[in-house]
Coordinates of C-alpha atoms in Angstrom, one line a residue:
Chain A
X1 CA 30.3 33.2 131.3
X2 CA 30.6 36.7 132.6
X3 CA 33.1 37.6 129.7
X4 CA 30.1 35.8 127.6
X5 CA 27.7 38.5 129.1
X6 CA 30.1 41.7 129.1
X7 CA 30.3 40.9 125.2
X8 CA 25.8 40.6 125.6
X9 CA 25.7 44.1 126.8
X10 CA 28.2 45.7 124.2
X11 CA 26.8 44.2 121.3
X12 CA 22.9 45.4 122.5
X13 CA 24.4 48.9 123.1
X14 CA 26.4 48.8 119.5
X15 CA 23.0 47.7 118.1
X16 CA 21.0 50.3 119.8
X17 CA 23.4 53.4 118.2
X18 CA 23.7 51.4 115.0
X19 CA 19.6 51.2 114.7
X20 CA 19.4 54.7 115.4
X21 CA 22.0 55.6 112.8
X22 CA 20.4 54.0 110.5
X23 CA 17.1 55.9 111.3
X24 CA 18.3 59.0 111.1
X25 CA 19.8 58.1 107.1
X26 CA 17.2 56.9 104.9
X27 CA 17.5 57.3 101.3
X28 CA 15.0 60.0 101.1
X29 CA 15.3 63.7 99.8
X30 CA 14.2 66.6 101.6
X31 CA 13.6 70.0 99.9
X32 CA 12.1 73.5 100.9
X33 CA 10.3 74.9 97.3
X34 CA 10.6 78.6 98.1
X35 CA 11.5 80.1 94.7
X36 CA 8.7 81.0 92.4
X37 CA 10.8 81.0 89.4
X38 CA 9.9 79.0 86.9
X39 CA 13.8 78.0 86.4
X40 CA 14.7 77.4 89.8
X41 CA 11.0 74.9 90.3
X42 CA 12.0 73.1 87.3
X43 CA 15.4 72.4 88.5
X44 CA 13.8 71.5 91.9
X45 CA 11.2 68.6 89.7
X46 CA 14.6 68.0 87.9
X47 CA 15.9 66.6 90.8
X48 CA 12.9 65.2 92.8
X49 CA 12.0 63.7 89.6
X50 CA 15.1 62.4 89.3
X51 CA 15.6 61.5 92.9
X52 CA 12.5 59.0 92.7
X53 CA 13.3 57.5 89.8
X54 CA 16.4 56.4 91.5
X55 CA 14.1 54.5 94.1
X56 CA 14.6 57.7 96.8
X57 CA 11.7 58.8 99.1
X58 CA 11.4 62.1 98.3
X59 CA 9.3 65.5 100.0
X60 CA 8.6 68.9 98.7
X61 CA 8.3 71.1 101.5
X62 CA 6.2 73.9 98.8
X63 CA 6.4 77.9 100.7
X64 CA 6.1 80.9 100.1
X65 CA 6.1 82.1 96.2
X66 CA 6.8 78.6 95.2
X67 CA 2.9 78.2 96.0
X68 CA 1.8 79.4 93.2
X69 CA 3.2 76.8 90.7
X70 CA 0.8 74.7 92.3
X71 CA -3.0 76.4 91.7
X72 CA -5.1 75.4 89.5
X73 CA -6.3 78.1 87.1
X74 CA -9.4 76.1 86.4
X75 CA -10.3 76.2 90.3
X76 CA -11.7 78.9 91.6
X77 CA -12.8 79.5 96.0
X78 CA -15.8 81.6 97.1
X79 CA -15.3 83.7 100.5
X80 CA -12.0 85.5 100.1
X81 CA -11.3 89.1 101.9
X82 CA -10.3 91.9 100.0
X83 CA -6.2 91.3 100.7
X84 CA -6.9 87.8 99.7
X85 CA -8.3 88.3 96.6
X86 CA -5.7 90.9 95.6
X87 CA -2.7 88.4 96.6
X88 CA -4.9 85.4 94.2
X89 CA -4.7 88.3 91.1
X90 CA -1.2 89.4 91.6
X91 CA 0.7 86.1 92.2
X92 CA 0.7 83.6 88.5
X93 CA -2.0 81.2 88.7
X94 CA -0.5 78.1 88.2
X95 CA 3.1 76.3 86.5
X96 CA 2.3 77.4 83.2
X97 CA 2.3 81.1 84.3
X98 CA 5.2 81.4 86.6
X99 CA 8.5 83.1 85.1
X100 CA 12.4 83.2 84.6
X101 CA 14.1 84.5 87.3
X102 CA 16.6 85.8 84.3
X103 CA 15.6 87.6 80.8
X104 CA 12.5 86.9 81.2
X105 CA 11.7 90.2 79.0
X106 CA 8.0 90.8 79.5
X107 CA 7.4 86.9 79.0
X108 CA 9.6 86.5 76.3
X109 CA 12.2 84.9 77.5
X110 CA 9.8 82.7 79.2
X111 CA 8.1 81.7 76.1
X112 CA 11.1 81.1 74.0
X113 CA 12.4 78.9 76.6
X114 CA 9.5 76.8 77.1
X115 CA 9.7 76.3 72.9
X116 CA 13.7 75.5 73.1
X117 CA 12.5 73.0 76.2
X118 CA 9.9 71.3 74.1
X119 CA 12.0 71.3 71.3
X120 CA 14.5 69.0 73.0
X121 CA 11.8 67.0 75.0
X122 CA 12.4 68.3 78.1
X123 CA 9.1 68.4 80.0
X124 CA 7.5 71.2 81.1
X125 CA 6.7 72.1 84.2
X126 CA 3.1 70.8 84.2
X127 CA 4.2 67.3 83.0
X128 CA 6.8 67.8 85.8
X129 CA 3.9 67.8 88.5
X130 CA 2.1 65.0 86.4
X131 CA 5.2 62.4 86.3
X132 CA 6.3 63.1 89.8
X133 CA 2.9 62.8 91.0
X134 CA 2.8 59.2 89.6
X135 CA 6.1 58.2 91.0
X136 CA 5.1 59.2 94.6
X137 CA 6.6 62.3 95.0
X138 CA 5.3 63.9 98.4
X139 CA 4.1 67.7 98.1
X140 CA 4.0 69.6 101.5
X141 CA 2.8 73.1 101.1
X142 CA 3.5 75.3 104.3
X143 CA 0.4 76.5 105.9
X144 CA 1.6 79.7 107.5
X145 CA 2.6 80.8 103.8
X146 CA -1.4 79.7 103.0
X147 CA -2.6 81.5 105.4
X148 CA -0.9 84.9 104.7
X149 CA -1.6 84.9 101.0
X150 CA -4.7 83.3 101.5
X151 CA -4.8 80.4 99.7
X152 CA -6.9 77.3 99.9
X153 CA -6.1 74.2 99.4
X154 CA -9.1 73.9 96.7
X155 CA -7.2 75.5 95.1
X156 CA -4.8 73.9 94.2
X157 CA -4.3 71.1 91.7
X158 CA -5.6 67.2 92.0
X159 CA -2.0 65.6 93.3
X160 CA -2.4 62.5 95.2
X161 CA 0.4 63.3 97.8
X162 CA -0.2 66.7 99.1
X163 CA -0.6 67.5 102.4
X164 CA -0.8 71.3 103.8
X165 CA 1.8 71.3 107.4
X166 CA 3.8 73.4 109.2
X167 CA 7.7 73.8 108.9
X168 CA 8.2 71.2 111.8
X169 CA 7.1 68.7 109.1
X170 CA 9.8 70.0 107.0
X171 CA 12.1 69.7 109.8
X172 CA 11.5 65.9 110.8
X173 CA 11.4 64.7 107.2
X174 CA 15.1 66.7 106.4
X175 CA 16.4 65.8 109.6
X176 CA 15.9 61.8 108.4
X177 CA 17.3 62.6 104.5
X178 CA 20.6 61.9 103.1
X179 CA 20.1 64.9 101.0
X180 CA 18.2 68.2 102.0
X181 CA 18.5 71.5 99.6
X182 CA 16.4 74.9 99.7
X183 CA 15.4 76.0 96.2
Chain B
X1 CA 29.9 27.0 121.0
X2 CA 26.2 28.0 120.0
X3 CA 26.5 31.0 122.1
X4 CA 30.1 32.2 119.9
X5 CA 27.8 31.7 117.3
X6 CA 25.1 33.5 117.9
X7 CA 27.6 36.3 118.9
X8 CA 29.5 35.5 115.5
X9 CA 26.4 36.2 114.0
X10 CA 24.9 39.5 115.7
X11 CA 28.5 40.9 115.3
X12 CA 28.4 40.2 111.2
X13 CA 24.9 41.9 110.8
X14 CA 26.4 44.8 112.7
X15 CA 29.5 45.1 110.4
X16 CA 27.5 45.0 107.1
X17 CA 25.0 48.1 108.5
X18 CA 28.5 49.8 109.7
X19 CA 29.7 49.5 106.5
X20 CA 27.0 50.8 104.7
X21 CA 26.5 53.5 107.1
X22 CA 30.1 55.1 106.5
X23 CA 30.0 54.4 102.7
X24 CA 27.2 56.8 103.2
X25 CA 28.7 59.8 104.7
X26 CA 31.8 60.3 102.8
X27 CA 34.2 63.7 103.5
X28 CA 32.8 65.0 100.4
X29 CA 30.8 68.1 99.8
X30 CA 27.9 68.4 96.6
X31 CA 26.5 71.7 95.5
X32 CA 24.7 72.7 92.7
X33 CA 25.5 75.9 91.4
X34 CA 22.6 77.1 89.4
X35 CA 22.6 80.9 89.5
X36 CA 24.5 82.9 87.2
X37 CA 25.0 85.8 89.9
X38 CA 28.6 87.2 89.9
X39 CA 28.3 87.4 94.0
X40 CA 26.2 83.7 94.4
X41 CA 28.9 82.0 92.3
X42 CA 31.6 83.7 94.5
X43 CA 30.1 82.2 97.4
X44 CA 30.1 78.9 95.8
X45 CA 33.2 78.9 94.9
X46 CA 34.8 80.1 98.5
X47 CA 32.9 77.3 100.0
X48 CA 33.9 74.9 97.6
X49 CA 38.1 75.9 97.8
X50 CA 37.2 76.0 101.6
X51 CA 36.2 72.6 102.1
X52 CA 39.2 71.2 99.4
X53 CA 41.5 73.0 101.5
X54 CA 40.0 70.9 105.0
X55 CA 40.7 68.0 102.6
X56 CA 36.6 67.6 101.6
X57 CA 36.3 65.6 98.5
X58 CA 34.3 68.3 96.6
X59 CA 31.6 67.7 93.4
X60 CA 30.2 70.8 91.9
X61 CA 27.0 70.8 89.5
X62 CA 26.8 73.0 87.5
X63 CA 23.3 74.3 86.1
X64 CA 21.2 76.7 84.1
X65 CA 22.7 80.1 84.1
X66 CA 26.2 79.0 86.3
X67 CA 27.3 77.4 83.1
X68 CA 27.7 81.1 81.3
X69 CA 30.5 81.7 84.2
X70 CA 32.6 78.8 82.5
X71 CA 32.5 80.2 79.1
X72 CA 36.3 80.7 77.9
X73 CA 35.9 84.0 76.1
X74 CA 38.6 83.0 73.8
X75 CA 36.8 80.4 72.4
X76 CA 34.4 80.0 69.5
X77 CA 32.4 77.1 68.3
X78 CA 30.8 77.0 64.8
X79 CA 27.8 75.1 63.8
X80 CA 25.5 76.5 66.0
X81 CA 21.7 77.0 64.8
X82 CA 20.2 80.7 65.3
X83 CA 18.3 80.0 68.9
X84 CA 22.0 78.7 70.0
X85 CA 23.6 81.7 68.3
X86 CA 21.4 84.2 70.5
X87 CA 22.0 82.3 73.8
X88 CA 25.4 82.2 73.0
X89 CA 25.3 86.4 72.2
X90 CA 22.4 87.0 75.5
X91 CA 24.6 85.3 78.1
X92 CA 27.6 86.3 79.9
X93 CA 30.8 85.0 78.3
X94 CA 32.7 83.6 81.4
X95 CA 33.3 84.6 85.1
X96 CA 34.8 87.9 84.2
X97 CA 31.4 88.8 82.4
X98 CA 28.6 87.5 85.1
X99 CA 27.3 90.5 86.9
X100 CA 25.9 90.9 90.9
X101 CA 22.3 89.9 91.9
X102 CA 21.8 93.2 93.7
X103 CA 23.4 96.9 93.1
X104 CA 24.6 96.1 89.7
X105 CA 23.8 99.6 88.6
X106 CA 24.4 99.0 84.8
X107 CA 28.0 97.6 85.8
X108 CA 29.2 99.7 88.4
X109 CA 28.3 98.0 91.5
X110 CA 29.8 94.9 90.3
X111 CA 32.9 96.6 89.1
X112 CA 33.1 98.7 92.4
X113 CA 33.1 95.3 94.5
X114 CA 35.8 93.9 92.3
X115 CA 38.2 97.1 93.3
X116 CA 36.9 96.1 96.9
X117 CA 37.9 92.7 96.4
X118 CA 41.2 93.3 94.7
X119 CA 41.9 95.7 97.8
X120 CA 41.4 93.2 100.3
X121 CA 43.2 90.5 98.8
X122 CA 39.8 88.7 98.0
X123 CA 40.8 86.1 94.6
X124 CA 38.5 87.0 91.8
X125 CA 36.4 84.4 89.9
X126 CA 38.8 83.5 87.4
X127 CA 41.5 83.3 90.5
X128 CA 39.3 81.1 91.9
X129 CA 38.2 79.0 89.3
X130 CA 42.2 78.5 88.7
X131 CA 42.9 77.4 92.7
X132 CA 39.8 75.4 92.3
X133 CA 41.2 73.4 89.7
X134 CA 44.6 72.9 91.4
X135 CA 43.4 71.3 94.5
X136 CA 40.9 68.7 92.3
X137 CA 37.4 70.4 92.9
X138 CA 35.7 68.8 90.4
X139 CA 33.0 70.2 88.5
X140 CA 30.2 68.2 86.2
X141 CA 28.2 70.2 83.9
X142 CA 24.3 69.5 83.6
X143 CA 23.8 68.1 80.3
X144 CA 20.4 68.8 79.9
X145 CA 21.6 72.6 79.9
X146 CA 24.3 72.7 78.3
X147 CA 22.0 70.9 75.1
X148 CA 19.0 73.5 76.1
X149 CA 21.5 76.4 75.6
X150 CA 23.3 75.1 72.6
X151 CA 27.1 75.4 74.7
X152 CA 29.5 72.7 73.9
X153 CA 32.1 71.6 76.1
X154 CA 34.9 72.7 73.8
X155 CA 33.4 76.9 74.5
X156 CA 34.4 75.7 78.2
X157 CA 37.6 77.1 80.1
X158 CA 40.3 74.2 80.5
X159 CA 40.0 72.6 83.6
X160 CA 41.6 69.4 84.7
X161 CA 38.4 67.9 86.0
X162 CA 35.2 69.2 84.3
X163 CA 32.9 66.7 82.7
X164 CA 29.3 67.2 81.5
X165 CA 26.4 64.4 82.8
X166 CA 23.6 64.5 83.8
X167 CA 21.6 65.2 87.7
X168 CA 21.8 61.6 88.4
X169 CA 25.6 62.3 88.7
X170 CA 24.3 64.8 90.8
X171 CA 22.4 62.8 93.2
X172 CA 24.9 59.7 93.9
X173 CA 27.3 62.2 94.7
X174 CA 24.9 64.0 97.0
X175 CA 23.7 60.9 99.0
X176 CA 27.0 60.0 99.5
X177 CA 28.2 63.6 101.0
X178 CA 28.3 65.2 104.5
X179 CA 26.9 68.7 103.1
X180 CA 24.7 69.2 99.8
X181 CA 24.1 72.6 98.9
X182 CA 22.0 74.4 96.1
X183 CA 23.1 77.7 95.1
Chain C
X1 CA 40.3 32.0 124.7
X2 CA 41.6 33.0 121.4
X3 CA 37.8 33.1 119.7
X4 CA 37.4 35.7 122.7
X5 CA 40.3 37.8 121.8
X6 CA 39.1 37.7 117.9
X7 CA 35.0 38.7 119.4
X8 CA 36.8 41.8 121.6
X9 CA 39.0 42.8 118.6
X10 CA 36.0 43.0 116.1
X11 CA 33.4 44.6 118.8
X12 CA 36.4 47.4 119.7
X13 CA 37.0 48.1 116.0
X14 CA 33.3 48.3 115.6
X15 CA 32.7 50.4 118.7
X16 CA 35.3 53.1 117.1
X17 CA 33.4 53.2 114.0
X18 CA 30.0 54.0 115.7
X19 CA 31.4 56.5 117.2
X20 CA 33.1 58.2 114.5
X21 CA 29.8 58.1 112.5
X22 CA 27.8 59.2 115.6
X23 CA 30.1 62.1 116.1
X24 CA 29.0 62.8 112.4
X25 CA 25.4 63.3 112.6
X26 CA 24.8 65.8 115.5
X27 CA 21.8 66.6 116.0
X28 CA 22.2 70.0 114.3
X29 CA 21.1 72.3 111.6
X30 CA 24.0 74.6 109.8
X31 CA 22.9 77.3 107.7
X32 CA 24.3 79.9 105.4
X33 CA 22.1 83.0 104.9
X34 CA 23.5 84.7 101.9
X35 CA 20.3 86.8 100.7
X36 CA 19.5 90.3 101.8
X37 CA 15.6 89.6 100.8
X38 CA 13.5 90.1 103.8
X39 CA 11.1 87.0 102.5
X40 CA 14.2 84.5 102.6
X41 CA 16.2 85.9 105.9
X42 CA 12.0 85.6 107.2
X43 CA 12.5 81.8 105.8
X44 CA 15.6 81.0 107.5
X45 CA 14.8 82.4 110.5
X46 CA 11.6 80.1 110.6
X47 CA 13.4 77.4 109.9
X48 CA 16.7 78.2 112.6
X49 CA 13.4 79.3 115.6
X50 CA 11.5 76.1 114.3
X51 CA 14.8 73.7 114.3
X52 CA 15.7 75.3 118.3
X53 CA 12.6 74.2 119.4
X54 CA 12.6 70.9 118.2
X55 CA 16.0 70.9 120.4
X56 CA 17.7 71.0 117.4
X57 CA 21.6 72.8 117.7
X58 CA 21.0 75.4 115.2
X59 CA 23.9 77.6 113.8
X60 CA 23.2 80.0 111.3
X61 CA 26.1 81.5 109.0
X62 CA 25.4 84.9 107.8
X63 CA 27.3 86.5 105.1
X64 CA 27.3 89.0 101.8
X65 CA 23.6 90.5 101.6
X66 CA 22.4 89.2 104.5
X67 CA 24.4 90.6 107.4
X68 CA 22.4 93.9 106.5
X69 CA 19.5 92.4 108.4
X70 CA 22.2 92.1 111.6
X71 CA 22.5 95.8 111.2
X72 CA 21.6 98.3 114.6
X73 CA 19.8 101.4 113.2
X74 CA 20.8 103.0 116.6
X75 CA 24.6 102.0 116.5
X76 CA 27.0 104.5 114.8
X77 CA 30.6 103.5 113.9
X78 CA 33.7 105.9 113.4
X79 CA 36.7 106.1 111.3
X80 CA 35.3 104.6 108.1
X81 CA 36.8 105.4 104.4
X82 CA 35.1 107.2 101.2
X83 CA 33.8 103.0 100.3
X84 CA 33.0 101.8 103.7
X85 CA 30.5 104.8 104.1
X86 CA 29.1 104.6 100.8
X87 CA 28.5 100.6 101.5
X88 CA 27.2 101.5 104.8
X89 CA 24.7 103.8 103.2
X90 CA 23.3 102.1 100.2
X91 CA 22.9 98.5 102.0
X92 CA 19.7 98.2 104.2
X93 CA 19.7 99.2 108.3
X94 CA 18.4 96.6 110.0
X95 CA 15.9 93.9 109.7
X96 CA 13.5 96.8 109.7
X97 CA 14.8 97.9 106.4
X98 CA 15.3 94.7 104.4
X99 CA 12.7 94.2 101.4
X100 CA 10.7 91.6 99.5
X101 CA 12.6 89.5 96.4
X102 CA 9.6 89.3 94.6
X103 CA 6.5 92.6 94.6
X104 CA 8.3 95.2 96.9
X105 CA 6.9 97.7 94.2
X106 CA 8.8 100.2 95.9
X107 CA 8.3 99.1 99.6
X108 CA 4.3 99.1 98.7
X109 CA 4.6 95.3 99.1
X110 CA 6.9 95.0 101.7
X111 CA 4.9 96.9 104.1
X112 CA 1.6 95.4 102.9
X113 CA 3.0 91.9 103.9
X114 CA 4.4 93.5 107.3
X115 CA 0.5 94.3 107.7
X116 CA -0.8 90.9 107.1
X117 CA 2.1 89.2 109.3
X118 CA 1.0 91.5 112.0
X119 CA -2.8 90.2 111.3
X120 CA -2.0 86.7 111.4
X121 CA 0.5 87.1 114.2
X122 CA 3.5 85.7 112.7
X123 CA 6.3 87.2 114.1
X124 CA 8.3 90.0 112.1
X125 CA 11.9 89.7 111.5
X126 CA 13.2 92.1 114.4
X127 CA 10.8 89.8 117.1
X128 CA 12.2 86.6 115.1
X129 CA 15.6 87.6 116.3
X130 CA 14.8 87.9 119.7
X131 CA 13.5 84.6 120.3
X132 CA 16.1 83.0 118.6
X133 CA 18.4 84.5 121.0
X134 CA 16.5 83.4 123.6
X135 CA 16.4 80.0 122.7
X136 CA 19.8 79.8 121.9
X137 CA 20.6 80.1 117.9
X138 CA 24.3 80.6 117.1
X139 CA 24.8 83.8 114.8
X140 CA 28.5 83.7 112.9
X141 CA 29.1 86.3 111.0
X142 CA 31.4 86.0 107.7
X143 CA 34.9 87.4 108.5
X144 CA 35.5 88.7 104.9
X145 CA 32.6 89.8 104.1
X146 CA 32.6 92.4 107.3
X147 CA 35.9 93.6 105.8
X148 CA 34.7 93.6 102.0
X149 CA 31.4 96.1 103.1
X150 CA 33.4 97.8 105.9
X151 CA 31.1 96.6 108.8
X152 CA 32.2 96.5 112.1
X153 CA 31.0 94.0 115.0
X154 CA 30.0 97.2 117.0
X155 CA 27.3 97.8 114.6
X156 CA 25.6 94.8 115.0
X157 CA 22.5 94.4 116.6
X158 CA 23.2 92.8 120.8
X159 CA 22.8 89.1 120.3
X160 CA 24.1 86.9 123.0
X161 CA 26.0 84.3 120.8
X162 CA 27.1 86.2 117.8
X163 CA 30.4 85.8 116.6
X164 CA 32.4 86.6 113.5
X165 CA 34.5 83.7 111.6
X166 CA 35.8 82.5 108.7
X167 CA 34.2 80.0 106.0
X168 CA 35.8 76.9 108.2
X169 CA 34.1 77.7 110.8
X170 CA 30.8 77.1 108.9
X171 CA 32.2 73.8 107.0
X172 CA 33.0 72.1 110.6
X173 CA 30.1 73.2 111.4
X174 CA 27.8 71.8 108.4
X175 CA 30.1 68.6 108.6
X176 CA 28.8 67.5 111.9
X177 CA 25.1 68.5 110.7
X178 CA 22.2 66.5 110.2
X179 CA 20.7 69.1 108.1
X180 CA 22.4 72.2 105.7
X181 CA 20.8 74.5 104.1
X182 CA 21.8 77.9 102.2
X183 CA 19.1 80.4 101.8

């Protein structure tokens, strides 16, 4: 009987770190969005694109220069300061204006590659955001980086999963993935 | 008898989600390698002989630019269209050829650090590339690329282990791995 | 008696594999910095302060570009060769000196985003270091990278757990992390 209840109390504790285990691996992908290369964000739908397909949970934590992949050059916000509106003309408005990181040659390279790309049936970068938005991909866009280049999150495009948070967001979500990257 | 049962039971469930948890964190290190920078490849590749070295199962993906660093510049490939032809011509022909992603100075930098390098007993690329293969590092190449740039594996340098596939390679590898990096 | 035995066998092996995974998945963040960009080394640091505070273990690897932000601009090292000196005087001072990847347009842009960091009170780079030390970040530096530029540990900035190691040291390191990242 006792030797009944010392095995009670190993199991429970073996089940207790075995549940918390678990929790801290679920099949989900984490990803900081930083670049705002066109290259490097298509790589990063690439593999969130990919990622889901494969029946992972996966979040876009969207900062910095990577921002501006995601605003809509149809949409247009009222009540900006000066530094604001200068950071909204300098920065691309939107995926279809962001650029190589490499031989991009005054949009040239750009161009050519987004004709070899559709050429081959790759997607572009806005059918990216279009597929990944239909297969639950989450988009997080970090709200310090909004707030510096003051951005709004009217802005942006229609995307059913986007949420504007802070890095600690980032941080619980990685800290639970099997797979976290920086892009 | 019920009670070694139940026991018999609660221990089974605990070895299936043991099971799955350490098929899950393999000793085996993922990266992709997507930039074509002489130093960022470097890094990859010192981290990736690192970890072979501890014994780390190690997967490399490589992307986008990284592929120009496998180039064999002895080797030519005919049949390729005129957009294939002018990747081909535009992009560094192998690891002795990629340049560094700051200080360049038209060649210089990047020559300068080699001297360093050689100096200091640091291996160069192609050294690298040659332990690599030694101690099993195995490296995929991203289909989607390699068809986007026009390369074909035969332009490649020999290397035991080096297949081309595509980023859902990429992503079983990575959810099985300890570390995933993208570089 | 013997079903005992067989229950204590199977709960021991198990115990040892719980274990082993748990020693796994520290709760820990491992991060190479390898860019010299103020905006990413800004990045990291948000991430390594934000992870610390979340009680995370955070250990950062710095290395190549990056260990110019970890620069003193009031320390002065001796007995340097013809290449150390030149390193030492083309590669950026401090976190103070460090630019923008992306619309430095010639420091204009670095400065202009200093202003509106000030504005919004987000902490600049050199304040960003000082609370990570205070809430305990780990600093390593890369061993061969110190030797490839000529820097000495002298010339680092005073950091209370700073110390300079080899690649291993970051791959035992990112092996026992929950979360890796290289910015």
């Amino acid at each position: 009987m006792t030797m009944n209840t010392e095995f009670e109390n190993q199991l429970k504790e073996l089940q207790t770190k075995v549940n918390r285990l678990e929790a801290g691996t679920k099949d989900q992908l984490s990803m900081v969005v930083f670049s705002g290369d066109m290259d490097k964000i298509l790589a990063a739908m690439i593999i969130a694109t990919g990622a889901a397909a494969y029946d992972m949970k996966v979040k876009l934590f969207f900062t910095f220069w990577a921002i501006s992949a995601l605003r809509d050059p149809k949409k247009k916000v009222k009540g900006k300061n000066f530094m604001e509106k200068m950071f909204g003309m300098m920065l691309p408005k939107g995926s279809g204006k962001v650029k190589l990181s490499k031989m991009n040659m005054a949009g040239m390279g750009t161009s050519m590659i987004k004709g070899i790309m559709k050429k081959h049936k790759v997607a572009s970068l806005e059918e990216m955001f279009k597929t990944a938005a239909e297969i639950g991909v989450e988009i997080n866009i970090c709200e310090m980086s909004m707030n510096l280049m003051g951005f709004k999150k009217e802005e942006m495009i229609d995307y059913p999963k986007m949420t504007v948070c802070g890095v600690g967001t980032f941080l619980s979500d990685a800290q639970e993935s099997k797979i976290q990257l920086f892009i």
